[in-house]
Amino acid sequence: MNTTVVALADAAHAPAFNYAPSSIDFADLPDLPEDYRQELVRLMAIQAYSEEKAATEGIEWIAKSPDYKRRRVFAKIIAEEARHSYLIYHLLERMGIPEKQAIAIAEGRAHRPMHDASLEGPLSVGHQDNEWIDIMLNHMFLDRAGKFMVGNFCEASFKPWAEANQVILREERGHIGFGFAELRTYLADKGETNEARVKISNWYAKGLNFFGPPSTKRGERLSAYGLKRKDNETLRNEFRAEVEEVFDELGRPDLIALEKNDFPYRSGNEG
């Protein structure tokens, strides 16, 4: 086992020590603190679950796509989202966590539950009142938020997970681009409408919530373990800055104004 990992395992609860990126492999896990493994499994289970929901909740929209070109691109996105979930579930299985157990962890039935607002976005994709633009705004905002989170995981101490996220990150960028192109078309077609304001600000709030609550002592521990090198608030602020830049370029910063501007974030248009 890596001697650096041994030293860090002995000092697991001392934030001054940090697990190096990609320093840990499957063979090292039995020698690490159980808390490291539990935190790793929880993060991976939530990620796999979110990727799975992106595929399963959106799959019906392949047939509902406005035209053949969009249908072809969107079908590719759904296939990639499904593959992303498989990549993480496969790693969990190698760690002795079957898919059903991972789902129970993500849903809070077998572990500490997530805050409801964190999964609000992925679980909203299948809402019965959604239109095509809602699905595209999911990619515009939720996949953009995911880009920052996945980029963070690319630097994780657990090497197999970091490598899987490098694959995922490359594909997520294409999803974001498709969502943005559809948003630009939507704004050009709709112009100044209340519908645009409602939908965009609602999905923006869901994107901000996706990062979870502001970090606590647990966040410091995750950083020391090398599982989340940037905390929730840092990632959220990076996401916010990029979204603001995009809407400034579109000349429509007013569309992402929020009524409640702290976690959980809320659009002024929500009931």
PDB file of C-alpha atoms in Angstrom:
ATOM      1  CA  MET A   1       0.000   0.000   0.000  1.00  0.00           C
ATOM      2  CA  ASN A   2       1.116   3.561  -0.747  1.00  0.00           C
ATOM      3  CA  THR A   3       3.108   4.854   2.272  1.00  0.00           C
ATOM      4  CA  THR A   4       1.489   8.259   1.882  1.00  0.00           C
ATOM      5  CA  VAL A   5      -1.901   6.627   2.302  1.00  0.00           C
ATOM      6  CA  VAL A   6      -0.717   4.833   5.456  1.00  0.00           C
ATOM      7  CA  ALA A   7       0.449   8.082   7.013  1.00  0.00           C
ATOM      8  CA  LEU A   8      -2.762   9.819   6.079  1.00  0.00           C
ATOM      9  CA  ALA A   9      -4.881   6.973   7.404  1.00  0.00           C
ATOM     10  CA  ASP A  10      -3.221   7.444  10.773  1.00  0.00           C
ATOM     11  CA  ALA A  11      -4.045  11.144  10.642  1.00  0.00           C
ATOM     12  CA  ALA A  12      -7.459  10.830   9.030  1.00  0.00           C
ATOM     13  CA  HIS A  13      -9.175  13.304  11.315  1.00  0.00           C
ATOM     14  CA  ALA A  14      -6.493  15.975  11.107  1.00  0.00           C
ATOM     15  CA  PRO A  15      -7.505  18.516   8.421  1.00  0.00           C
ATOM     16  CA  ALA A  16      -3.860  19.601   8.077  1.00  0.00           C
ATOM     17  CA  PHE A  17      -3.243  16.339   6.207  1.00  0.00           C
ATOM     18  CA  ASN A  18      -4.669  15.778   2.770  1.00  0.00           C
ATOM     19  CA  TYR A  19      -5.001  12.691   0.617  1.00  0.00           C
ATOM     20  CA  ALA A  20      -3.218  13.305  -2.666  1.00  0.00           C
ATOM     21  CA  PRO A  21      -5.189  13.144  -5.932  1.00  0.00           C
ATOM     22  CA  SER A  22      -5.492   9.614  -7.336  1.00  0.00           C
ATOM     23  CA  SER A  23      -3.391   8.216  -4.469  1.00  0.00           C
ATOM     24  CA  ILE A  24      -5.866   5.504  -3.468  1.00  0.00           C
ATOM     25  CA  ASP A  25      -6.957   2.404  -5.388  1.00  0.00           C
ATOM     26  CA  PHE A  26      -9.246  -0.527  -4.611  1.00  0.00           C
ATOM     27  CA  ALA A  27      -6.469  -2.449  -2.863  1.00  0.00           C
ATOM     28  CA  ASP A  28      -5.892   0.448  -0.441  1.00  0.00           C
ATOM     29  CA  LEU A  29      -9.489   0.731   0.808  1.00  0.00           C
ATOM     30  CA  PRO A  30      -9.294  -1.946   3.559  1.00  0.00           C
ATOM     31  CA  ASP A  31      -6.427  -0.038   5.211  1.00  0.00           C
ATOM     32  CA  LEU A  32      -8.264   3.288   5.327  1.00  0.00           C
ATOM     33  CA  PRO A  33     -10.631   4.553   8.053  1.00  0.00           C
ATOM     34  CA  GLU A  34     -14.172   3.222   7.692  1.00  0.00           C
ATOM     35  CA  ASP A  35     -15.391   6.812   7.660  1.00  0.00           C
ATOM     36  CA  TYR A  36     -13.415   7.441   4.448  1.00  0.00           C
ATOM     37  CA  ARG A  37     -15.095   4.497   2.761  1.00  0.00           C
ATOM     38  CA  GLN A  38     -18.578   5.526   3.966  1.00  0.00           C
ATOM     39  CA  GLU A  39     -18.170   9.085   2.734  1.00  0.00           C
ATOM     40  CA  LEU A  40     -16.795   7.877  -0.602  1.00  0.00           C
ATOM     41  CA  VAL A  41     -19.658   5.430  -1.083  1.00  0.00           C
ATOM     42  CA  ARG A  42     -22.257   8.073  -0.234  1.00  0.00           C
ATOM     43  CA  LEU A  43     -20.846  10.580  -2.732  1.00  0.00           C
ATOM     44  CA  MET A  44     -20.587   7.955  -5.450  1.00  0.00           C
ATOM     45  CA  ALA A  45     -24.096   6.622  -4.787  1.00  0.00           C
ATOM     46  CA  ILE A  46     -25.612  10.106  -5.021  1.00  0.00           C
ATOM     47  CA  GLN A  47     -23.734  10.815  -8.232  1.00  0.00           C
ATOM     48  CA  ALA A  48     -24.783   7.514  -9.840  1.00  0.00           C
ATOM     49  CA  TYR A  49     -28.393   8.099  -8.789  1.00  0.00           C
ATOM     50  CA  SER A  50     -28.429  11.639 -10.212  1.00  0.00           C
ATOM     51  CA  GLU A  51     -26.971  10.436 -13.524  1.00  0.00           C
ATOM     52  CA  GLU A  52     -29.516   7.621 -13.656  1.00  0.00           C
ATOM     53  CA  LYS A  53     -32.399  10.029 -13.063  1.00  0.00           C
ATOM     54  CA  ALA A  54     -31.121  12.293 -15.838  1.00  0.00           C
ATOM     55  CA  ALA A  55     -31.496   9.327 -18.199  1.00  0.00           C
ATOM     56  CA  THR A  56     -34.668   7.658 -16.963  1.00  0.00           C
ATOM     57  CA  GLU A  57     -36.636  10.845 -16.268  1.00  0.00           C
ATOM     58  CA  GLY A  58     -35.780  12.332 -19.646  1.00  0.00           C
ATOM     59  CA  ILE A  59     -35.996   9.300 -21.920  1.00  0.00           C
ATOM     60  CA  GLU A  60     -39.615   9.889 -22.984  1.00  0.00           C
ATOM     61  CA  TRP A  61     -38.518  13.193 -24.520  1.00  0.00           C
ATOM     62  CA  ILE A  62     -36.605  11.398 -27.259  1.00  0.00           C
ATOM     63  CA  ALA A  63     -39.928  10.745 -28.997  1.00  0.00           C
ATOM     64  CA  LYS A  64     -41.201  14.229 -28.108  1.00  0.00           C
ATOM     65  CA  SER A  65     -38.199  16.075 -29.566  1.00  0.00           C
ATOM     66  CA  PRO A  66     -39.291  18.844 -31.977  1.00  0.00           C
ATOM     67  CA  ASP A  67     -37.505  17.420 -35.032  1.00  0.00           C
ATOM     68  CA  TYR A  68     -35.208  14.651 -36.248  1.00  0.00           C
ATOM     69  CA  LYS A  69     -31.957  16.559 -35.672  1.00  0.00           C
ATOM     70  CA  ARG A  70     -32.817  17.352 -32.066  1.00  0.00           C
ATOM     71  CA  ARG A  71     -34.079  13.808 -31.525  1.00  0.00           C
ATOM     72  CA  ARG A  72     -30.775  12.358 -32.667  1.00  0.00           C
ATOM     73  CA  VAL A  73     -28.692  14.634 -30.430  1.00  0.00           C
ATOM     74  CA  PHE A  74     -30.949  14.156 -27.425  1.00  0.00           C
ATOM     75  CA  ALA A  75     -30.947  10.373 -27.789  1.00  0.00           C
ATOM     76  CA  LYS A  76     -27.140  10.487 -27.653  1.00  0.00           C
ATOM     77  CA  ILE A  77     -27.298  12.595 -24.473  1.00  0.00           C
ATOM     78  CA  ILE A  78     -29.677  10.144 -22.789  1.00  0.00           C
ATOM     79  CA  ALA A  79     -27.393   7.240 -23.711  1.00  0.00           C
ATOM     80  CA  GLU A  80     -24.411   9.080 -22.252  1.00  0.00           C
ATOM     81  CA  GLU A  81     -26.253   9.885 -19.015  1.00  0.00           C
ATOM     82  CA  ALA A  82     -27.142   6.206 -18.658  1.00  0.00           C
ATOM     83  CA  ARG A  83     -23.520   5.246 -19.259  1.00  0.00           C
ATOM     84  CA  HIS A  84     -22.349   7.732 -16.646  1.00  0.00           C
ATOM     85  CA  SER A  85     -24.543   6.093 -14.026  1.00  0.00           C
ATOM     86  CA  TYR A  86     -23.281   2.662 -15.095  1.00  0.00           C
ATOM     87  CA  LEU A  87     -19.645   3.751 -14.713  1.00  0.00           C
ATOM     88  CA  ILE A  88     -20.213   4.745 -11.089  1.00  0.00           C
ATOM     89  CA  TYR A  89     -22.514   1.838 -10.200  1.00  0.00           C
ATOM     90  CA  HIS A  90     -19.888  -0.537 -11.601  1.00  0.00           C
ATOM     91  CA  LEU A  91     -17.213   0.946  -9.335  1.00  0.00           C
ATOM     92  CA  LEU A  92     -19.559   0.643  -6.358  1.00  0.00           C
ATOM     93  CA  GLU A  93     -20.198  -3.011  -7.175  1.00  0.00           C
ATOM     94  CA  ARG A  94     -16.447  -3.618  -7.148  1.00  0.00           C
ATOM     95  CA  MET A  95     -16.456  -2.104  -3.660  1.00  0.00           C
ATOM     96  CA  GLY A  96     -19.162  -4.534  -2.551  1.00  0.00           C
ATOM     97  CA  ILE A  97     -22.108  -2.113  -2.910  1.00  0.00           C
ATOM     98  CA  PRO A  98     -24.799  -3.479  -5.270  1.00  0.00           C
ATOM     99  CA  GLU A  99     -26.978  -1.076  -7.239  1.00  0.00           C
ATOM    100  CA  LYS A 100     -30.046  -1.501  -5.014  1.00  0.00           C
ATOM    101  CA  GLN A 101     -28.012  -0.649  -1.927  1.00  0.00           C
ATOM    102  CA  ALA A 102     -26.475   2.364  -3.677  1.00  0.00           C
ATOM    103  CA  ILE A 103     -29.947   3.649  -4.575  1.00  0.00           C
ATOM    104  CA  ALA A 104     -31.079   3.188  -0.963  1.00  0.00           C
ATOM    105  CA  ILE A 105     -28.066   5.221   0.173  1.00  0.00           C
ATOM    106  CA  ALA A 106     -28.784   8.002  -2.331  1.00  0.00           C
ATOM    107  CA  GLU A 107     -32.446   8.140  -1.312  1.00  0.00           C
ATOM    108  CA  GLY A 108     -31.546   8.288   2.375  1.00  0.00           C
ATOM    109  CA  ARG A 109     -33.006   4.888   3.237  1.00  0.00           C
ATOM    110  CA  ALA A 110     -29.654   3.323   4.132  1.00  0.00           C
ATOM    111  CA  HIS A 111     -27.594   6.360   5.092  1.00  0.00           C
ATOM    112  CA  ARG A 112     -27.880  10.004   6.045  1.00  0.00           C
ATOM    113  CA  PRO A 113     -30.407  11.541   3.587  1.00  0.00           C
ATOM    114  CA  MET A 114     -29.577  14.408   1.274  1.00  0.00           C
ATOM    115  CA  HIS A 115     -31.365  17.692   1.683  1.00  0.00           C
ATOM    116  CA  ASP A 116     -34.521  17.522  -0.465  1.00  0.00           C
ATOM    117  CA  ALA A 117     -33.538  20.608  -2.453  1.00  0.00           C
ATOM    118  CA  SER A 118     -30.320  18.989  -3.650  1.00  0.00           C
ATOM    119  CA  LEU A 119     -32.151  16.393  -5.740  1.00  0.00           C
ATOM    120  CA  GLU A 120     -35.030  18.686  -6.698  1.00  0.00           C
ATOM    121  CA  GLY A 121     -33.511  19.338 -10.123  1.00  0.00           C
ATOM    122  CA  PRO A 122     -32.918  15.724 -11.261  1.00  0.00           C
ATOM    123  CA  LEU A 123     -36.305  14.654  -9.903  1.00  0.00           C
ATOM    124  CA  SER A 124     -38.079  17.522 -11.715  1.00  0.00           C
ATOM    125  CA  VAL A 125     -37.159  16.307 -15.199  1.00  0.00           C
ATOM    126  CA  GLY A 126     -40.086  13.896 -15.284  1.00  0.00           C
ATOM    127  CA  HIS A 127     -42.707  16.408 -14.097  1.00  0.00           C
ATOM    128  CA  GLN A 128     -45.955  16.057 -16.031  1.00  0.00           C
ATOM    129  CA  ASP A 129     -46.184  19.769 -16.841  1.00  0.00           C
ATOM    130  CA  ASN A 130     -42.743  19.974 -18.435  1.00  0.00           C
ATOM    131  CA  GLU A 131     -42.259  21.172 -21.985  1.00  0.00           C
ATOM    132  CA  TRP A 132     -39.286  20.683 -24.299  1.00  0.00           C
ATOM    133  CA  ILE A 133     -37.648  23.852 -22.968  1.00  0.00           C
ATOM    134  CA  ASP A 134     -37.769  22.514 -19.398  1.00  0.00           C
ATOM    135  CA  ILE A 135     -35.753  19.494 -20.477  1.00  0.00           C
ATOM    136  CA  MET A 136     -33.267  21.759 -22.230  1.00  0.00           C
ATOM    137  CA  LEU A 137     -33.002  24.049 -19.213  1.00  0.00           C
ATOM    138  CA  ASN A 138     -32.171  20.990 -17.162  1.00  0.00           C
ATOM    139  CA  HIS A 139     -29.119  20.547 -19.397  1.00  0.00           C
ATOM    140  CA  MET A 140     -28.383  24.270 -19.426  1.00  0.00           C
ATOM    141  CA  PHE A 141     -28.393  24.561 -15.624  1.00  0.00           C
ATOM    142  CA  LEU A 142     -28.180  21.126 -13.975  1.00  0.00           C
ATOM    143  CA  ASP A 143     -25.523  19.759 -16.310  1.00  0.00           C
ATOM    144  CA  ARG A 144     -23.605  23.021 -15.943  1.00  0.00           C
ATOM    145  CA  ALA A 145     -23.740  22.618 -12.151  1.00  0.00           C
ATOM    146  CA  GLY A 146     -22.723  19.008 -12.646  1.00  0.00           C
ATOM    147  CA  LYS A 147     -19.706  20.155 -14.653  1.00  0.00           C
ATOM    148  CA  PHE A 148     -18.302  21.915 -11.602  1.00  0.00           C
ATOM    149  CA  MET A 149     -19.053  19.007  -9.296  1.00  0.00           C
ATOM    150  CA  VAL A 150     -17.643  16.400 -11.681  1.00  0.00           C
ATOM    151  CA  GLY A 151     -14.577  18.552 -12.286  1.00  0.00           C
ATOM    152  CA  ASN A 152     -14.031  18.554  -8.533  1.00  0.00           C
ATOM    153  CA  PHE A 153     -14.344  14.756  -8.410  1.00  0.00           C
ATOM    154  CA  CYS A 154     -11.727  14.474 -11.179  1.00  0.00           C
ATOM    155  CA  GLU A 155      -9.208  15.488  -8.514  1.00  0.00           C
ATOM    156  CA  ALA A 156     -10.474  12.968  -5.949  1.00  0.00           C
ATOM    157  CA  SER A 157      -8.091  10.815  -3.949  1.00  0.00           C
ATOM    158  CA  PHE A 158      -9.841   7.600  -5.081  1.00  0.00           C
ATOM    159  CA  LYS A 159      -8.209   6.989  -8.463  1.00  0.00           C
ATOM    160  CA  PRO A 160     -10.891   4.818 -10.160  1.00  0.00           C
ATOM    161  CA  TRP A 161     -13.589   7.386  -9.353  1.00  0.00           C
ATOM    162  CA  ALA A 162     -11.431  10.292 -10.513  1.00  0.00           C
ATOM    163  CA  GLU A 163     -10.740   8.557 -13.824  1.00  0.00           C
ATOM    164  CA  ALA A 164     -14.431   7.772 -14.390  1.00  0.00           C
ATOM    165  CA  ASN A 165     -15.274  11.435 -13.794  1.00  0.00           C
ATOM    166  CA  GLN A 166     -12.741  12.554 -16.382  1.00  0.00           C
ATOM    167  CA  VAL A 167     -14.736  10.566 -18.962  1.00  0.00           C
ATOM    168  CA  ILE A 168     -18.031  11.962 -17.682  1.00  0.00           C
ATOM    169  CA  LEU A 169     -16.776  15.559 -17.726  1.00  0.00           C
ATOM    170  CA  ARG A 170     -15.876  15.435 -21.418  1.00  0.00           C
ATOM    171  CA  GLU A 171     -19.407  14.375 -22.338  1.00  0.00           C
ATOM    172  CA  GLU A 172     -21.221  16.748 -19.969  1.00  0.00           C
ATOM    173  CA  ARG A 173     -19.774  19.733 -21.831  1.00  0.00           C
ATOM    174  CA  GLY A 174     -21.689  18.671 -24.943  1.00  0.00           C
ATOM    175  CA  HIS A 175     -24.923  18.410 -22.954  1.00  0.00           C
ATOM    176  CA  ILE A 176     -24.473  21.958 -21.685  1.00  0.00           C
ATOM    177  CA  GLY A 177     -23.841  23.253 -25.200  1.00  0.00           C
ATOM    178  CA  PHE A 178     -27.034  21.650 -26.499  1.00  0.00           C
ATOM    179  CA  GLY A 179     -29.047  23.139 -23.644  1.00  0.00           C
ATOM    180  CA  PHE A 180     -27.607  26.607 -24.277  1.00  0.00           C
ATOM    181  CA  ALA A 181     -28.311  26.431 -28.021  1.00  0.00           C
ATOM    182  CA  GLU A 182     -31.923  25.498 -27.317  1.00  0.00           C
ATOM    183  CA  LEU A 183     -32.242  28.306 -24.752  1.00  0.00           C
ATOM    184  CA  ARG A 184     -30.985  30.847 -27.284  1.00  0.00           C
ATOM    185  CA  THR A 185     -33.497  29.571 -29.865  1.00  0.00           C
ATOM    186  CA  TYR A 186     -36.286  29.686 -27.276  1.00  0.00           C
ATOM    187  CA  LEU A 187     -35.534  33.299 -26.352  1.00  0.00           C
ATOM    188  CA  ALA A 188     -35.377  34.298 -30.003  1.00  0.00           C
ATOM    189  CA  ASP A 189     -38.769  32.701 -30.633  1.00  0.00           C
ATOM    190  CA  LYS A 190     -40.508  33.785 -27.429  1.00  0.00           C
ATOM    191  CA  GLY A 191     -39.012  37.220 -26.894  1.00  0.00           C
ATOM    192  CA  GLU A 192     -40.066  38.981 -23.704  1.00  0.00           C
ATOM    193  CA  THR A 193     -42.555  36.643 -22.045  1.00  0.00           C
ATOM    194  CA  ASN A 194     -43.411  35.796 -18.479  1.00  0.00           C
ATOM    195  CA  GLU A 195     -43.196  32.104 -19.396  1.00  0.00           C
ATOM    196  CA  ALA A 196     -39.499  32.476 -20.221  1.00  0.00           C
ATOM    197  CA  ARG A 197     -38.843  34.321 -16.973  1.00  0.00           C
ATOM    198  CA  VAL A 198     -40.653  31.691 -14.883  1.00  0.00           C
ATOM    199  CA  LYS A 199     -38.974  28.672 -16.449  1.00  0.00           C
ATOM    200  CA  ILE A 200     -35.452  30.067 -16.540  1.00  0.00           C
ATOM    201  CA  SER A 201     -35.391  31.439 -13.006  1.00  0.00           C
ATOM    202  CA  ASN A 202     -36.934  28.226 -11.655  1.00  0.00           C
ATOM    203  CA  TRP A 203     -34.289  26.018 -13.250  1.00  0.00           C
ATOM    204  CA  TYR A 204     -31.538  28.414 -12.199  1.00  0.00           C
ATOM    205  CA  ALA A 205     -32.655  28.025  -8.575  1.00  0.00           C
ATOM    206  CA  LYS A 206     -32.605  24.238  -8.978  1.00  0.00           C
ATOM    207  CA  GLY A 207     -29.053  24.472 -10.311  1.00  0.00           C
ATOM    208  CA  LEU A 208     -27.916  26.488  -7.289  1.00  0.00           C
ATOM    209  CA  ASN A 209     -29.573  24.002  -4.925  1.00  0.00           C
ATOM    210  CA  PHE A 210     -27.913  21.050  -6.663  1.00  0.00           C
ATOM    211  CA  PHE A 211     -24.675  21.730  -4.759  1.00  0.00           C
ATOM    212  CA  GLY A 212     -26.352  21.123  -1.415  1.00  0.00           C
ATOM    213  CA  PRO A 213     -26.245  23.150   1.811  1.00  0.00           C
ATOM    214  CA  PRO A 214     -23.269  25.321   2.746  1.00  0.00           C
ATOM    215  CA  SER A 215     -20.376  23.214   3.983  1.00  0.00           C
ATOM    216  CA  THR A 216     -19.982  22.221   7.608  1.00  0.00           C
ATOM    217  CA  LYS A 217     -17.329  20.351   9.596  1.00  0.00           C
ATOM    218  CA  ARG A 218     -18.144  17.365   7.427  1.00  0.00           C
ATOM    219  CA  GLY A 219     -17.057  19.398   4.416  1.00  0.00           C
ATOM    220  CA  GLU A 220     -13.670  19.956   6.033  1.00  0.00           C
ATOM    221  CA  ARG A 221     -13.342  16.215   6.558  1.00  0.00           C
ATOM    222  CA  LEU A 222     -14.236  15.491   2.939  1.00  0.00           C
ATOM    223  CA  SER A 223     -11.574  17.952   1.880  1.00  0.00           C
ATOM    224  CA  ALA A 224      -8.999  16.308   4.153  1.00  0.00           C
ATOM    225  CA  TYR A 225      -9.925  12.949   2.643  1.00  0.00           C
ATOM    226  CA  GLY A 226      -9.450  14.397  -0.827  1.00  0.00           C
ATOM    227  CA  LEU A 227     -13.027  13.556  -1.818  1.00  0.00           C
ATOM    228  CA  LYS A 228     -14.217  17.154  -2.306  1.00  0.00           C
ATOM    229  CA  ARG A 229     -11.316  19.553  -2.768  1.00  0.00           C
ATOM    230  CA  LYS A 230     -13.664  22.518  -3.145  1.00  0.00           C
ATOM    231  CA  ASP A 231     -16.600  22.935  -0.785  1.00  0.00           C
ATOM    232  CA  ASN A 232     -20.239  23.357  -1.819  1.00  0.00           C
ATOM    233  CA  GLU A 233     -20.235  27.133  -1.574  1.00  0.00           C
ATOM    234  CA  THR A 234     -17.067  27.546  -3.638  1.00  0.00           C
ATOM    235  CA  LEU A 235     -18.485  25.347  -6.404  1.00  0.00           C
ATOM    236  CA  ARG A 236     -21.857  27.119  -6.240  1.00  0.00           C
ATOM    237  CA  ASN A 237     -20.201  30.523  -6.584  1.00  0.00           C
ATOM    238  CA  GLU A 238     -18.184  29.338  -9.587  1.00  0.00           C
ATOM    239  CA  PHE A 239     -21.392  28.060 -11.180  1.00  0.00           C
ATOM    240  CA  ARG A 240     -23.223  31.305 -10.394  1.00  0.00           C
ATOM    241  CA  ALA A 241     -20.445  33.408 -11.927  1.00  0.00           C
ATOM    242  CA  GLU A 242     -20.530  31.385 -15.157  1.00  0.00           C
ATOM    243  CA  VAL A 243     -24.327  31.560 -15.417  1.00  0.00           C
ATOM    244  CA  GLU A 244     -24.274  35.322 -14.843  1.00  0.00           C
ATOM    245  CA  GLU A 245     -21.649  35.690 -17.571  1.00  0.00           C
ATOM    246  CA  VAL A 246     -23.788  33.679 -20.008  1.00  0.00           C
ATOM    247  CA  PHE A 247     -26.897  35.762 -19.370  1.00  0.00           C
ATOM    248  CA  ASP A 248     -24.921  39.018 -19.536  1.00  0.00           C
ATOM    249  CA  GLU A 249     -23.751  37.944 -22.991  1.00  0.00           C
ATOM    250  CA  LEU A 250     -27.360  37.198 -23.936  1.00  0.00           C
ATOM    251  CA  GLY A 251     -28.317  40.647 -22.655  1.00  0.00           C
ATOM    252  CA  ARG A 252     -30.847  39.122 -20.256  1.00  0.00           C
ATOM    253  CA  PRO A 253     -29.440  39.137 -16.685  1.00  0.00           C
ATOM    254  CA  ASP A 254     -32.964  39.882 -15.443  1.00  0.00           C
ATOM    255  CA  LEU A 255     -34.056  36.325 -16.244  1.00  0.00           C
ATOM    256  CA  ILE A 256     -32.024  34.821 -13.396  1.00  0.00           C
ATOM    257  CA  ALA A 257     -33.174  37.143 -10.615  1.00  0.00           C
ATOM    258  CA  LEU A 258     -34.131  35.228  -7.461  1.00  0.00           C
ATOM    259  CA  GLU A 259     -36.509  36.047  -4.652  1.00  0.00           C
ATOM    260  CA  LYS A 260     -34.673  33.899  -2.077  1.00  0.00           C
ATOM    261  CA  ASN A 261     -30.957  34.137  -2.647  1.00  0.00           C
ATOM    262  CA  ASP A 262     -29.582  31.622  -0.143  1.00  0.00           C
ATOM    263  CA  PHE A 263     -29.923  27.863   0.303  1.00  0.00           C
ATOM    264  CA  PRO A 264     -32.415  26.528  -0.567  1.00  0.00           C
ATOM    265  CA  TYR A 265     -32.676  29.032  -3.392  1.00  0.00           C
ATOM    266  CA  ARG A 266     -36.077  29.934  -4.782  1.00  0.00           C
ATOM    267  CA  SER A 267     -37.308  31.798  -7.807  1.00  0.00           C
ATOM    268  CA  GLY A 268     -39.841  34.506  -7.208  1.00  0.00           C
ATOM    269  CA  ASN A 269     -42.080  32.654  -9.663  1.00  0.00           C
ATOM    270  CA  GLU A 270     -42.514  29.476  -7.616  1.00  0.00           C
ATOM    271  CA  GLY A 271     -45.686  28.725  -5.717  1.00  0.00           C
TER     272      GLY A 271
END
